mmCIF file of C-alpha atoms in Angstrom:
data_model
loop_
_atom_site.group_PDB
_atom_site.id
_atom_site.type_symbol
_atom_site.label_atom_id
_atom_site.label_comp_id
_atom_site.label_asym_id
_atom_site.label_seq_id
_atom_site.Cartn_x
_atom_site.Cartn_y
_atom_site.Cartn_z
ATOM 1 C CA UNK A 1 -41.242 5.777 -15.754
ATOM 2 C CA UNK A 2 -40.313 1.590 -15.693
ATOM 3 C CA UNK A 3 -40.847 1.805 -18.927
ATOM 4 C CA UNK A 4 -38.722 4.131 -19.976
ATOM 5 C CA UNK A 5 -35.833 3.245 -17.658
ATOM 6 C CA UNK A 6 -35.866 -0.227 -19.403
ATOM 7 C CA UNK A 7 -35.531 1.382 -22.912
ATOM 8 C CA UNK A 8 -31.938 3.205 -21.928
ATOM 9 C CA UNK A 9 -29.089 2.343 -23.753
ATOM 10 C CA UNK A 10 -26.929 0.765 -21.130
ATOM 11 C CA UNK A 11 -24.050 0.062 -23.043
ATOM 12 C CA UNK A 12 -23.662 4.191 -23.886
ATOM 13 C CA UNK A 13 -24.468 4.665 -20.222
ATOM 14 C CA UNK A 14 -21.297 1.892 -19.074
ATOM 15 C CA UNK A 15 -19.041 3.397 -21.654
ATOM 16 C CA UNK A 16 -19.579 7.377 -20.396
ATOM 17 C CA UNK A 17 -19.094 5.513 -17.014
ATOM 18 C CA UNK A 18 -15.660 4.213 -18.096
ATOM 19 C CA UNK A 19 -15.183 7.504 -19.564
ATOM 20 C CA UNK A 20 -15.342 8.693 -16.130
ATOM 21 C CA UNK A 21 -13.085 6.699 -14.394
ATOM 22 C CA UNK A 22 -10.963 7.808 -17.219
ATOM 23 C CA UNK A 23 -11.444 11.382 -17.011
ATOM 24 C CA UNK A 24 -10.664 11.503 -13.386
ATOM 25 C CA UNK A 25 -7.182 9.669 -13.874
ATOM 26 C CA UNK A 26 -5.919 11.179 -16.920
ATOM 27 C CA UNK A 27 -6.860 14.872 -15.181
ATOM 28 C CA UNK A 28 -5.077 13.645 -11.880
ATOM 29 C CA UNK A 29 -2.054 13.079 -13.901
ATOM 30 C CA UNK A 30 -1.848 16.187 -15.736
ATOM 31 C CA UNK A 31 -2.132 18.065 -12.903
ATOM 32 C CA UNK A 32 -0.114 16.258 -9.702
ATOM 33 C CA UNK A 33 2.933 17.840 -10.619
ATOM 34 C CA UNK A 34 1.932 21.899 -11.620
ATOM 35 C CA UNK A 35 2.225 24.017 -8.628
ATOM 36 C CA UNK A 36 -0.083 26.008 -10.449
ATOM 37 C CA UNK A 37 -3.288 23.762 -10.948
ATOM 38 C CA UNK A 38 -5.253 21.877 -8.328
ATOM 39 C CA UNK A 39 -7.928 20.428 -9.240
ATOM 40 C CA UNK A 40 -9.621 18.323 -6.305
ATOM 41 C CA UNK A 41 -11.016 14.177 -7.268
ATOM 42 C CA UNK A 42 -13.703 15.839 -5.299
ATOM 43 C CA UNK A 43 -14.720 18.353 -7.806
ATOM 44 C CA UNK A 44 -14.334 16.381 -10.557
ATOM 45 C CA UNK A 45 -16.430 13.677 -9.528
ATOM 46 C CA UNK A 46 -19.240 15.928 -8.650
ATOM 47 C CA UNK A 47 -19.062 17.617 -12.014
ATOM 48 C CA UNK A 48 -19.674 14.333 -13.325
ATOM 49 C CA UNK A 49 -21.952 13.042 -11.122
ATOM 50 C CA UNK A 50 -23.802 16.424 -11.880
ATOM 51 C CA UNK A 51 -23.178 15.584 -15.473
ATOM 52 C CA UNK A 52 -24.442 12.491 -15.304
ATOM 53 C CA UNK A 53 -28.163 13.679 -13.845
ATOM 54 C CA UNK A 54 -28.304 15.689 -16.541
ATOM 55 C CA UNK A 55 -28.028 12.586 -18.627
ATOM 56 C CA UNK A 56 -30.597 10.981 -17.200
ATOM 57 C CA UNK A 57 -32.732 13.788 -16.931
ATOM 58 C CA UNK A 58 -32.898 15.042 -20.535
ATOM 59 C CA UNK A 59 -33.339 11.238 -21.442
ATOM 60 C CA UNK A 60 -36.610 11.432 -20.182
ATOM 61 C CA UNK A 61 -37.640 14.778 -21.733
ATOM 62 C CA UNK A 62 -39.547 14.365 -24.849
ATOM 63 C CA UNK A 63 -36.565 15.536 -28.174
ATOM 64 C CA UNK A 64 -40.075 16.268 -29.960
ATOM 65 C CA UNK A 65 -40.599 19.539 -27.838
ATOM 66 C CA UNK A 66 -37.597 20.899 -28.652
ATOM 67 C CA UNK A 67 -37.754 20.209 -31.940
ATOM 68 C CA UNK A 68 -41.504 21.879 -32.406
ATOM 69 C CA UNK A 69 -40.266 24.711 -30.833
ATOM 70 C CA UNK A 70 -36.033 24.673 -31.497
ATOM 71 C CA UNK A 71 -36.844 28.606 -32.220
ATOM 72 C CA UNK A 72 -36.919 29.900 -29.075
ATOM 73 C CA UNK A 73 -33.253 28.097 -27.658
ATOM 74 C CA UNK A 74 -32.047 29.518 -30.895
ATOM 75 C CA UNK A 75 -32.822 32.672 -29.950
ATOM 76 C CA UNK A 76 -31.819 32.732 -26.970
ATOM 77 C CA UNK A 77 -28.372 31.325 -27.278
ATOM 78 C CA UNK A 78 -27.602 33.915 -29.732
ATOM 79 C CA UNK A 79 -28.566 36.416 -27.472
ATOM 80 C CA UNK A 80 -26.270 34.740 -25.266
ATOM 81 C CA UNK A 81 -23.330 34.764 -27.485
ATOM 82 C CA UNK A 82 -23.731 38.334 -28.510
ATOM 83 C CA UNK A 83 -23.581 39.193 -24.608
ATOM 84 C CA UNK A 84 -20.372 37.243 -24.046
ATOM 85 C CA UNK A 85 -18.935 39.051 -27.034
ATOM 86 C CA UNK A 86 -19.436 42.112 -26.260
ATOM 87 C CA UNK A 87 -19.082 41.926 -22.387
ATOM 88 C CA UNK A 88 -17.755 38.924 -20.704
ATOM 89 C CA UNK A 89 -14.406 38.789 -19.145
ATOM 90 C CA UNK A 90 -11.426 37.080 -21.134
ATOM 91 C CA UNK A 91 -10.603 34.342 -19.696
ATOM 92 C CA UNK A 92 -7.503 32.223 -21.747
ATOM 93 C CA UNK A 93 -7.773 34.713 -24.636
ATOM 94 C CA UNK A 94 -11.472 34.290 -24.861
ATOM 95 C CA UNK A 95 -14.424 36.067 -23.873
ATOM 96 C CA UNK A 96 -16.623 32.866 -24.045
ATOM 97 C CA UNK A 97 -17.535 32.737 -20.428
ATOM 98 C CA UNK A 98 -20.619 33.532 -18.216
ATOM 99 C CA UNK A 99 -18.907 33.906 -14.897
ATOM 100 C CA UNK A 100 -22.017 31.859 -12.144
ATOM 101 C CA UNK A 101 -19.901 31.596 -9.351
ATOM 102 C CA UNK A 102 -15.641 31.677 -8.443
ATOM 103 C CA UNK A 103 -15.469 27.726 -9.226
ATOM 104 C CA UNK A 104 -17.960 27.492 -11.975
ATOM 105 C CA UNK A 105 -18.253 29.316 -15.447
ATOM 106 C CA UNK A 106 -20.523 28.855 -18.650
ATOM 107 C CA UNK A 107 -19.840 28.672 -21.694
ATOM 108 C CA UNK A 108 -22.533 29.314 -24.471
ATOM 109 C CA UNK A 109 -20.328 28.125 -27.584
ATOM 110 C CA UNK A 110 -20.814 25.112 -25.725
ATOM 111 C CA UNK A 111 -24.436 24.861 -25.506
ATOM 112 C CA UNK A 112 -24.978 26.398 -29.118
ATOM 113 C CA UNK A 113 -23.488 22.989 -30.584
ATOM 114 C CA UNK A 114 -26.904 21.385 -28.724
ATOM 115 C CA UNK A 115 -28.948 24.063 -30.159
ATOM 116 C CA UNK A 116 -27.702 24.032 -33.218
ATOM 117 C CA UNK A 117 -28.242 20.254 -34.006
ATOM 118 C CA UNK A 118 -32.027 20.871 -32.474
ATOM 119 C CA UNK A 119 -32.338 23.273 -35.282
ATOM 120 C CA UNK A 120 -31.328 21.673 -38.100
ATOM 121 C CA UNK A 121 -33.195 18.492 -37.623
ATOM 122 C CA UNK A 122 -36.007 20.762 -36.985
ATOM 123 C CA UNK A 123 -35.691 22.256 -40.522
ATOM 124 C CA UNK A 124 -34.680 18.724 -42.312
ATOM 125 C CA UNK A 125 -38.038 17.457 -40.397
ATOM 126 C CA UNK A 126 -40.431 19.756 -42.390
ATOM 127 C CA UNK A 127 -38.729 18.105 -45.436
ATOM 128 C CA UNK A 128 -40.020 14.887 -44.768
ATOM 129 C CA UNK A 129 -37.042 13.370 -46.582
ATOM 130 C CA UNK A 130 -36.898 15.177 -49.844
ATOM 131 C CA UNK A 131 -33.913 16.205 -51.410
ATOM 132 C CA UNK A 132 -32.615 19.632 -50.465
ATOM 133 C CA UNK A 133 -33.192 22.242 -52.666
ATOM 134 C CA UNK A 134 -30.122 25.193 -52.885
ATOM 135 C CA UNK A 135 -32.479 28.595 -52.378
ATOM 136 C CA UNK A 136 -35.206 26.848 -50.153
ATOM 137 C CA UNK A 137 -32.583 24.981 -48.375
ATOM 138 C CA UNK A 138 -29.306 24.900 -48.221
ATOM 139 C CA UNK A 139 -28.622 28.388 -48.361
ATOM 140 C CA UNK A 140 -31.161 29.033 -45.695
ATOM 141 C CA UNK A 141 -29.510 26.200 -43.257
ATOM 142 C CA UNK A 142 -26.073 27.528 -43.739
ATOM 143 C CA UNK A 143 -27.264 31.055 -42.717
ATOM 144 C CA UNK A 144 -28.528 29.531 -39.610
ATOM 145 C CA UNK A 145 -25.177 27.904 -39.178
ATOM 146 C CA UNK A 146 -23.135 30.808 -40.010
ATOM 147 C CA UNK A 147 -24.836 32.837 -37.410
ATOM 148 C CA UNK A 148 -23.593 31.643 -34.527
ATOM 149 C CA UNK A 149 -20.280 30.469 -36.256
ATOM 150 C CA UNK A 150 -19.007 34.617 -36.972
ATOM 151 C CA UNK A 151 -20.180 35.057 -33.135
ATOM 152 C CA UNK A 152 -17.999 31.928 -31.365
ATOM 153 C CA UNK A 153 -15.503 33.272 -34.219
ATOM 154 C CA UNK A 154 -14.763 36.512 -32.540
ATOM 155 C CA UNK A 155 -14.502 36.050 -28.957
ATOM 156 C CA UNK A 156 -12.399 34.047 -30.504
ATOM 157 C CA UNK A 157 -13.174 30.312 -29.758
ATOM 158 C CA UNK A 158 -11.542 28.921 -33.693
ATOM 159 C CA UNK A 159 -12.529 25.613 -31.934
ATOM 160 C CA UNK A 160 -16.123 25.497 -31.232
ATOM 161 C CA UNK A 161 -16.930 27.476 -34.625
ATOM 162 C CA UNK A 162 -15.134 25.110 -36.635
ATOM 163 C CA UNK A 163 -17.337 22.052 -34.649
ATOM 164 C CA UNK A 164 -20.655 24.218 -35.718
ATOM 165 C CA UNK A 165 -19.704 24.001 -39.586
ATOM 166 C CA UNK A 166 -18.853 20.106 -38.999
ATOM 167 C CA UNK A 167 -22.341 19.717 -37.784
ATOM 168 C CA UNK A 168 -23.840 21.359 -40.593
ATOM 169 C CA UNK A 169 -22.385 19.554 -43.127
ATOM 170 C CA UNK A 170 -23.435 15.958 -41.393
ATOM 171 C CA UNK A 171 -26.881 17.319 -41.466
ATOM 172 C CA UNK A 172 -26.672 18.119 -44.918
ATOM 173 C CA UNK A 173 -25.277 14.710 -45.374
ATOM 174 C CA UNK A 174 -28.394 13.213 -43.887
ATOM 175 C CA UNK A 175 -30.812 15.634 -45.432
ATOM 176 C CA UNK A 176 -29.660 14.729 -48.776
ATOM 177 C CA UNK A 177 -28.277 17.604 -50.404
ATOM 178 C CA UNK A 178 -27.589 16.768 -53.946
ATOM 179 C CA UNK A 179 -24.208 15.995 -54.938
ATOM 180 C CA UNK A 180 -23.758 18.630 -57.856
ATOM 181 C CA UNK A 181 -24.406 21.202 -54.849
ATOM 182 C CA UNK A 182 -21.764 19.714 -52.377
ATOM 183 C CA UNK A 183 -19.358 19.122 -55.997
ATOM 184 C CA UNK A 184 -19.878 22.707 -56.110
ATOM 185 C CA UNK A 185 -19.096 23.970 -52.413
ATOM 186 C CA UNK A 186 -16.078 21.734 -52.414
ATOM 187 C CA UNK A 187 -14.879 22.761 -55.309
ATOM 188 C CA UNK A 188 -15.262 26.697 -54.327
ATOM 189 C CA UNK A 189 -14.258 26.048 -50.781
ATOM 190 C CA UNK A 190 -11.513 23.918 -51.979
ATOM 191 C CA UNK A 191 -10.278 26.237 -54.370
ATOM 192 C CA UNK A 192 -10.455 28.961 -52.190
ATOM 193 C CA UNK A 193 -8.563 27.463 -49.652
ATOM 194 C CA UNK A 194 -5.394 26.819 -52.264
ATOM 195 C CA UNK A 195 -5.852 30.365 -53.432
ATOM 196 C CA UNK A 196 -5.573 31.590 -49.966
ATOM 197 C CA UNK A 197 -2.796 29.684 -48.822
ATOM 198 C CA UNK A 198 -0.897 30.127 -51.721
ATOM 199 C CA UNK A 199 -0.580 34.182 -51.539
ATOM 200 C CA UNK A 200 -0.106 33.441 -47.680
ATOM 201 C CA UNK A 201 2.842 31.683 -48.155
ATOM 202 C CA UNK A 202 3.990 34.608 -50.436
ATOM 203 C CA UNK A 203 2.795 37.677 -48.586
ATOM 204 C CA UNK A 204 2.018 36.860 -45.006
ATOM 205 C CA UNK A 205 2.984 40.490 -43.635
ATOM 206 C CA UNK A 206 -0.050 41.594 -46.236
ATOM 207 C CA UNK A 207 -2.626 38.993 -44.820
ATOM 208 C CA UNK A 208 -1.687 39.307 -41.454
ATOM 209 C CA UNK A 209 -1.954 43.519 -41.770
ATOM 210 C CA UNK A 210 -4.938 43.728 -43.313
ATOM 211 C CA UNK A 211 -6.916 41.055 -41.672
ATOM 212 C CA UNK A 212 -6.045 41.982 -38.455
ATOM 213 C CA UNK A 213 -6.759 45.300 -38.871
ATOM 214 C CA UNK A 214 -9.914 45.541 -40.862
ATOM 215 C CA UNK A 215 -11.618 42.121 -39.962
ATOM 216 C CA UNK A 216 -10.468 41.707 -36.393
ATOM 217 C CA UNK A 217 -8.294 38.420 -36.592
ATOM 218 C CA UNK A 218 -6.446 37.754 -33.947
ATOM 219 C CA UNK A 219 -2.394 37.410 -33.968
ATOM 220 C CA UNK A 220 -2.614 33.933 -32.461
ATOM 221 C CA UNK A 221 -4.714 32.302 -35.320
ATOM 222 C CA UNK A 222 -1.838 33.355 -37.430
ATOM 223 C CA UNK A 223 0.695 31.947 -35.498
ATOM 224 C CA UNK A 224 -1.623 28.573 -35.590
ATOM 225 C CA UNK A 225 -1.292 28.931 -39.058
ATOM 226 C CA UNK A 226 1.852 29.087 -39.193
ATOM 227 C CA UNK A 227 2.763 26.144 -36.934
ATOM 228 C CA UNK A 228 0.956 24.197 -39.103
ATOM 229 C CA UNK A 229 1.924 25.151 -42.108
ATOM 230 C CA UNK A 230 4.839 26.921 -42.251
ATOM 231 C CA UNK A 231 6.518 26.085 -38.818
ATOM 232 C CA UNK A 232 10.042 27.385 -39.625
ATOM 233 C CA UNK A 233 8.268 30.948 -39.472
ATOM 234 C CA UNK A 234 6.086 29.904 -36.239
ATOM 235 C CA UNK A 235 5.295 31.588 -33.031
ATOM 236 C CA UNK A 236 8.171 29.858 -30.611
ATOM 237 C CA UNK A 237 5.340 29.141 -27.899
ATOM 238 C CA UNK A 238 3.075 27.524 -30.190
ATOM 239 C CA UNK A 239 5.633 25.867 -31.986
ATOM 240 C CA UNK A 240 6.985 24.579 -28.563
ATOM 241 C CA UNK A 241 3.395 22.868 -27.096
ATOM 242 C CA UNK A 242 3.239 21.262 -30.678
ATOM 243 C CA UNK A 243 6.701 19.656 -31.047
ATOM 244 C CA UNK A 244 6.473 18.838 -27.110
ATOM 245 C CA UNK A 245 2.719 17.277 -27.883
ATOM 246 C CA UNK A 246 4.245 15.328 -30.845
ATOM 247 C CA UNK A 247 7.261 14.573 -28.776
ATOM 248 C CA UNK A 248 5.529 13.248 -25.734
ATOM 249 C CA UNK A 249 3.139 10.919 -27.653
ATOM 250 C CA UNK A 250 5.712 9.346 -29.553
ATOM 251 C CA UNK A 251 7.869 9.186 -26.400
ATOM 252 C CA UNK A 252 4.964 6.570 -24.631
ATOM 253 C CA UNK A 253 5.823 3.818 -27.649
ATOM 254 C CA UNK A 254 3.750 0.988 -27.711
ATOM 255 C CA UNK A 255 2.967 0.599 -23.876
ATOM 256 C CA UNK A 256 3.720 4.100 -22.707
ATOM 257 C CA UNK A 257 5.855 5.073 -19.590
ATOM 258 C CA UNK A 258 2.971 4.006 -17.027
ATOM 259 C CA UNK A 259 0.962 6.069 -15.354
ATOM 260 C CA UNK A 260 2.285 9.234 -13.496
ATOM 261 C CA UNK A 261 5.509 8.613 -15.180
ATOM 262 C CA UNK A 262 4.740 10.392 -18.356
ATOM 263 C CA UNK A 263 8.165 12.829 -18.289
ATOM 264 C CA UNK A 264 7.016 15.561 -20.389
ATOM 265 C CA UNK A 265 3.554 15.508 -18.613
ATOM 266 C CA UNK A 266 5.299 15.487 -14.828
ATOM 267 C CA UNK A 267 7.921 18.137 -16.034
ATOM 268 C CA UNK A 268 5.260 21.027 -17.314
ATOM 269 C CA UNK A 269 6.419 20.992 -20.652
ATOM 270 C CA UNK A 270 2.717 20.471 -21.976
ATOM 271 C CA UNK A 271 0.578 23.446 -21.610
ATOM 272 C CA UNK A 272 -3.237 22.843 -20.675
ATOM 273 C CA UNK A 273 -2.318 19.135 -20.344
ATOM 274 C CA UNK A 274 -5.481 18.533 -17.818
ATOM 275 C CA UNK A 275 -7.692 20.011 -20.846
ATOM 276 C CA UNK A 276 -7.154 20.713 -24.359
ATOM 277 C CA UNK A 277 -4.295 18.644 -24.661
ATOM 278 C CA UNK A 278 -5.397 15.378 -22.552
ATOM 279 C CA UNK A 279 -4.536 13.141 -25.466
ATOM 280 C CA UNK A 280 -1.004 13.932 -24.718
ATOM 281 C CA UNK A 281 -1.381 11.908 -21.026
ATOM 282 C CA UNK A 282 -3.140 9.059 -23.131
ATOM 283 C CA UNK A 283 -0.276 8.701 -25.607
ATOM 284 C CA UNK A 284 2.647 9.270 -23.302
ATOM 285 C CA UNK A 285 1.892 7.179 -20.504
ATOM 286 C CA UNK A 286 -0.334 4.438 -22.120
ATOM 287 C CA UNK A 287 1.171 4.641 -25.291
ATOM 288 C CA UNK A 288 -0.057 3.580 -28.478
ATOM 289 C CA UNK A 289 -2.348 0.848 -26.566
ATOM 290 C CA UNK A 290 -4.097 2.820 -24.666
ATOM 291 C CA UNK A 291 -4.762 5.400 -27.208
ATOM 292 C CA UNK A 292 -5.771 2.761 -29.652
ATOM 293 C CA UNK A 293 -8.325 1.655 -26.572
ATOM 294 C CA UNK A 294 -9.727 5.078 -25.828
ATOM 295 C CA UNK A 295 -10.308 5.619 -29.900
ATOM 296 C CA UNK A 296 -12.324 2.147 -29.969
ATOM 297 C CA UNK A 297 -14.696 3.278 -26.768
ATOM 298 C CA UNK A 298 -15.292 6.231 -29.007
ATOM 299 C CA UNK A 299 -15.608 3.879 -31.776
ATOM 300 C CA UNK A 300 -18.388 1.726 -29.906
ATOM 301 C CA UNK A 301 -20.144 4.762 -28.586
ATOM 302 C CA UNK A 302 -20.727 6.441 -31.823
ATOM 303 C CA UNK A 303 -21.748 2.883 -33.513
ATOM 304 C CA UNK A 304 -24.544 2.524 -30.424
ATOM 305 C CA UNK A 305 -25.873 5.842 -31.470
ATOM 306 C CA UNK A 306 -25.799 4.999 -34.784
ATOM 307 C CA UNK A 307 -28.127 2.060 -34.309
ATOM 308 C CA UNK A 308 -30.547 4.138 -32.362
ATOM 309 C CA UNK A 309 -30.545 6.603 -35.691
ATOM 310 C CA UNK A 310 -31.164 3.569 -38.166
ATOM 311 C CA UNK A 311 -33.940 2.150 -35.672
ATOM 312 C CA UNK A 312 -35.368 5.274 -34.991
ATOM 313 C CA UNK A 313 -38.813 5.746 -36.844
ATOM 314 C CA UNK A 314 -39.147 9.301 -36.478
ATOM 315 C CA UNK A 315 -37.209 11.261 -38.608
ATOM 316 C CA UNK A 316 -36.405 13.916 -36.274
ATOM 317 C CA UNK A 317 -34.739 12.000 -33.863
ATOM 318 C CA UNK A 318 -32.403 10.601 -36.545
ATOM 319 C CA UNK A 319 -31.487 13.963 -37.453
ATOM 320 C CA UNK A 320 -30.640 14.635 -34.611
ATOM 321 C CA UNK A 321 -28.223 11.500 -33.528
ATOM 322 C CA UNK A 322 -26.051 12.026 -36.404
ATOM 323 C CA UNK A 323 -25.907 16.256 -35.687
ATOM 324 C CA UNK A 324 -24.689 14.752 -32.232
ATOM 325 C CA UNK A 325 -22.483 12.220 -34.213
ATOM 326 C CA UNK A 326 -20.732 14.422 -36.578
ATOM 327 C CA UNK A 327 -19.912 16.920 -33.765
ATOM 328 C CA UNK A 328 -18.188 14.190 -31.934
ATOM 329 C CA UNK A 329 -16.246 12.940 -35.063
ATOM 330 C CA UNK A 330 -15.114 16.273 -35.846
ATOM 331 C CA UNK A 331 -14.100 17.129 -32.292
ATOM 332 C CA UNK A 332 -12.186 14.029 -31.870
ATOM 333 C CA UNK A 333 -10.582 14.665 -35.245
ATOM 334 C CA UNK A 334 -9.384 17.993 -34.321
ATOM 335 C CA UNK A 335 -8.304 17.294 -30.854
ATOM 336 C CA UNK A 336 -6.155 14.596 -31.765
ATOM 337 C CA UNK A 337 -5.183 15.570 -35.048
ATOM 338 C CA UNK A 338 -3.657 18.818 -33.567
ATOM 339 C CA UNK A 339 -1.488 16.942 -30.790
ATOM 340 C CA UNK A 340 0.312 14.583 -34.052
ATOM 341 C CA UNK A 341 0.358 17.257 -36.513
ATOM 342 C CA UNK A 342 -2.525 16.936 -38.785
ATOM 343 C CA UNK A 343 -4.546 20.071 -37.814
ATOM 344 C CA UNK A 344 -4.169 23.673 -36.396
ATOM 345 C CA UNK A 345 -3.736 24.019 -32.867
ATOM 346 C CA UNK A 346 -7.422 25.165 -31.934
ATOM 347 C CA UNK A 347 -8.833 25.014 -28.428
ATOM 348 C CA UNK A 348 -10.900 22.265 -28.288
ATOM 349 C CA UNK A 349 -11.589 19.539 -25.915
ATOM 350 C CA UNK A 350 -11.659 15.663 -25.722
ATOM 351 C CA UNK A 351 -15.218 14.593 -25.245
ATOM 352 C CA UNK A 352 -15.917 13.099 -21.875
ATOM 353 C CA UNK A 353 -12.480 12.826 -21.038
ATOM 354 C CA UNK A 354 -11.143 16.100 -21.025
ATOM 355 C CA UNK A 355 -11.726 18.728 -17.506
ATOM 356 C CA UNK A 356 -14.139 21.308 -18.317
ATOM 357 C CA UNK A 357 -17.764 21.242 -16.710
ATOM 358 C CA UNK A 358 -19.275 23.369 -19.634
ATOM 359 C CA UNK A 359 -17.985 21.013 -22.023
ATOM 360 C CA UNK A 360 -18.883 17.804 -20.279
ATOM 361 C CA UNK A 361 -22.599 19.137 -19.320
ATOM 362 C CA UNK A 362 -23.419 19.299 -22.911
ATOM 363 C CA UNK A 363 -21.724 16.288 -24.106
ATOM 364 C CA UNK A 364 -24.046 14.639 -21.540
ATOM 365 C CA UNK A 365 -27.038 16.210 -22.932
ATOM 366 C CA UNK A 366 -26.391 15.060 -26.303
ATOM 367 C CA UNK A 367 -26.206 11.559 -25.638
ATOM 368 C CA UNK A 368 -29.125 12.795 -23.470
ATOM 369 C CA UNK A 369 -31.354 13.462 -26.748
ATOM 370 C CA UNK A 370 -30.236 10.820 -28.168
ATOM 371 C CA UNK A 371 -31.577 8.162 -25.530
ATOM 372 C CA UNK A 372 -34.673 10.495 -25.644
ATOM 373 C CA UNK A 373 -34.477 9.280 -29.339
ATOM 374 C CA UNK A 374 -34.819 5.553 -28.207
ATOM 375 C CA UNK A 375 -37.303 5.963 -25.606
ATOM 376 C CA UNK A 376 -39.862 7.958 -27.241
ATOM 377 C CA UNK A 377 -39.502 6.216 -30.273
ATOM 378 C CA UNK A 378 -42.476 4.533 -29.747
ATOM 379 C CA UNK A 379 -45.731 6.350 -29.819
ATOM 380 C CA UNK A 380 -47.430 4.139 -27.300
ATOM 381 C CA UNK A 381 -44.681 5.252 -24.200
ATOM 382 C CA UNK A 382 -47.045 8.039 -22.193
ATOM 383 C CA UNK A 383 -46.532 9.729 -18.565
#
């Protein structure tokens, strides 16, 4: 047990610490001035506290068991997600959510990022490094992916699924898929994308008819759409929270208004400010410095697990840090990128910084797996 204590990563463990102090001031702000949210120091801290056990806990678990048997927490977190979908209570527009008790709420889309990663590295380790071959593998490994992705789809959680394709294409990055076969899907995806935004912009009424009707989208991924890229024909309410988002950051400048100043924050005119849209709090009342600082810790954190991947001798394990790695890059992207105007408003959360204990539990088990990476890295380290 010395022996694996020693061979923690103590640099990731001081910056999820300083994440945490953070976390607990950034929430605090967003939420000292709505009547309608109170969410205790208290609470949070235990969450993270509880969070950070978890940390510690799955460091010391051996990554090699789950990836000999990754099968079985497949399984079962589709089972999961197929249960939410079909009978869990909508909570925020989403039926994403295993109800355990009045404070506390689960939410598998969450955990099925974990499992996911587990399961790809677990197919790109029987490969033993070769290149990836399109029937045998790449096909297969997107079926896995996709999956999952049509079931967080339609509860509808646009967020999560789009983190689940983001991991799949960093672990075909790492499993080296040919590039004639990613040429290809970019050019099909790519071209499909044009296609399909091109007869949006000319027939929305058709897409939005016979989508919705036959395929089940939802009205409010249109009106995403449309706030993104057509915003003179956008929903008013999503239109507002991303003009006010856009507003507010801007507002903070260089140094920001200080903190529990932030106007826009203080006068509710940022919706899910203590959550989804944290970054706003950042930019407004830290401005562009302390945005610019939060972006580097994420900066340092993902280089640290980096280094663990290119040290790591098993294969497995390095498979596994960058699945964890490209989930945080895309999730970072996105939540940003939707507060300044460079993606679709999708619900999705800051890691480690925004409130949410589903969210922050499995962020903490990731860097969990990937400390496991570093400690049983060696063959030698026994119980």
């Amino acid at each position: 047990m010395l022996a694996k204590l020693k061979k923690l990563d103590y640099t990731i463990i001081l910056i999820l610490l300083v994440f945490m102090v953070i976390s607990s001031l950034l929430v605090h702000s967003a939420d000292v001035s709505d009547p309608l949210i109170n969410i205790p120091l208290k609470k949070q801290i235990i969450i993270y506290v509880m969070a950070l056990i978890a940390l510690v806990a799955s460091s010391f678990f051996d990554y090699r068991i789950l990836v000999r048997f990754s099968l079985y927490p497949y399984l079962i977190t589709i089972v999961l997600l197929v249960y939410v979908w079909r009978t869990a209570e909508v909570i925020n527009g989403s039926s994403g959510w295993i109800k355990i008790t009045e404070d506390f709420s689960f939410q598998p889309a969450e955990l099925m990022k974990l499992v996911l990663i587990i399961a790809l590295a677990a197919w790109l380790h029987k490969k033993q490094g070769e290149d990836l071959l399109l029937i045998r593998d790449v096909i297969p490994m997107g079926l896995i992916t996709l999956l999952p992705f049509g079931l967080v789809f339609v509860q509808p959680d646009l967020g999560n699924a789009v983190i689940l394709i983001g991991i799949l294409i960093g672990m075909y990055w790492i499993g080296n898929m040919k590039y004639s076969h990613a040429l290809f899907a970019l050019v099909v995806i790519g071209g499909a994308l044009i296609v399909a935004i091109y007869f949006y912009s000319m027939y929305p009424w058709l897409f939005k008819h016979y989508l919705g009707e036959y395929l089940g989208f939802k009205k409010h991924w249109f009106d995403r759409v449309d706030t993104f890229l057509f915003p003179e024909r956008a929903n008013y309410n999503l239109r507002y929270q991303a003009e006010n988002s856009l507003r507010a950051i801007g507002s903070g400048g260089l140094g920001g208004e200080g903190y529990l100043n932030g106007s826009s924050i203080h006068s509710n005119f940022i919706p899910y400010a203590y959550s989804d849209a944290i970054f706003v709090v950042v930019g407004e009342e830290f401005g562009f410095r302390g945005a610019a600082i939060m972006l580097m810790l994420y900066f340092f954190l993902i280089y640290r697990m980096i280094l663990i991947a290119i040290q790591s001798r098993n294969r497995s394990g390095a498979y596994i840090i960058v699945g964890v790695v490209a989930m945080y890059v895309f999730q970072i992207f996105e939540n940003v990128g939707m507060l300044i105007g460079l993606m679709p408003l999708t619900g999705i959360t800051l890691p480690f910084v925004s409130y949410g204990g589903t969210s922050l539990l499995i962020n903490m088990l990731c860097i969990g797996m990937v400390l496991s990476v570093k400690i049983y890295d060696e063959e030698g380290i026994k119980e």
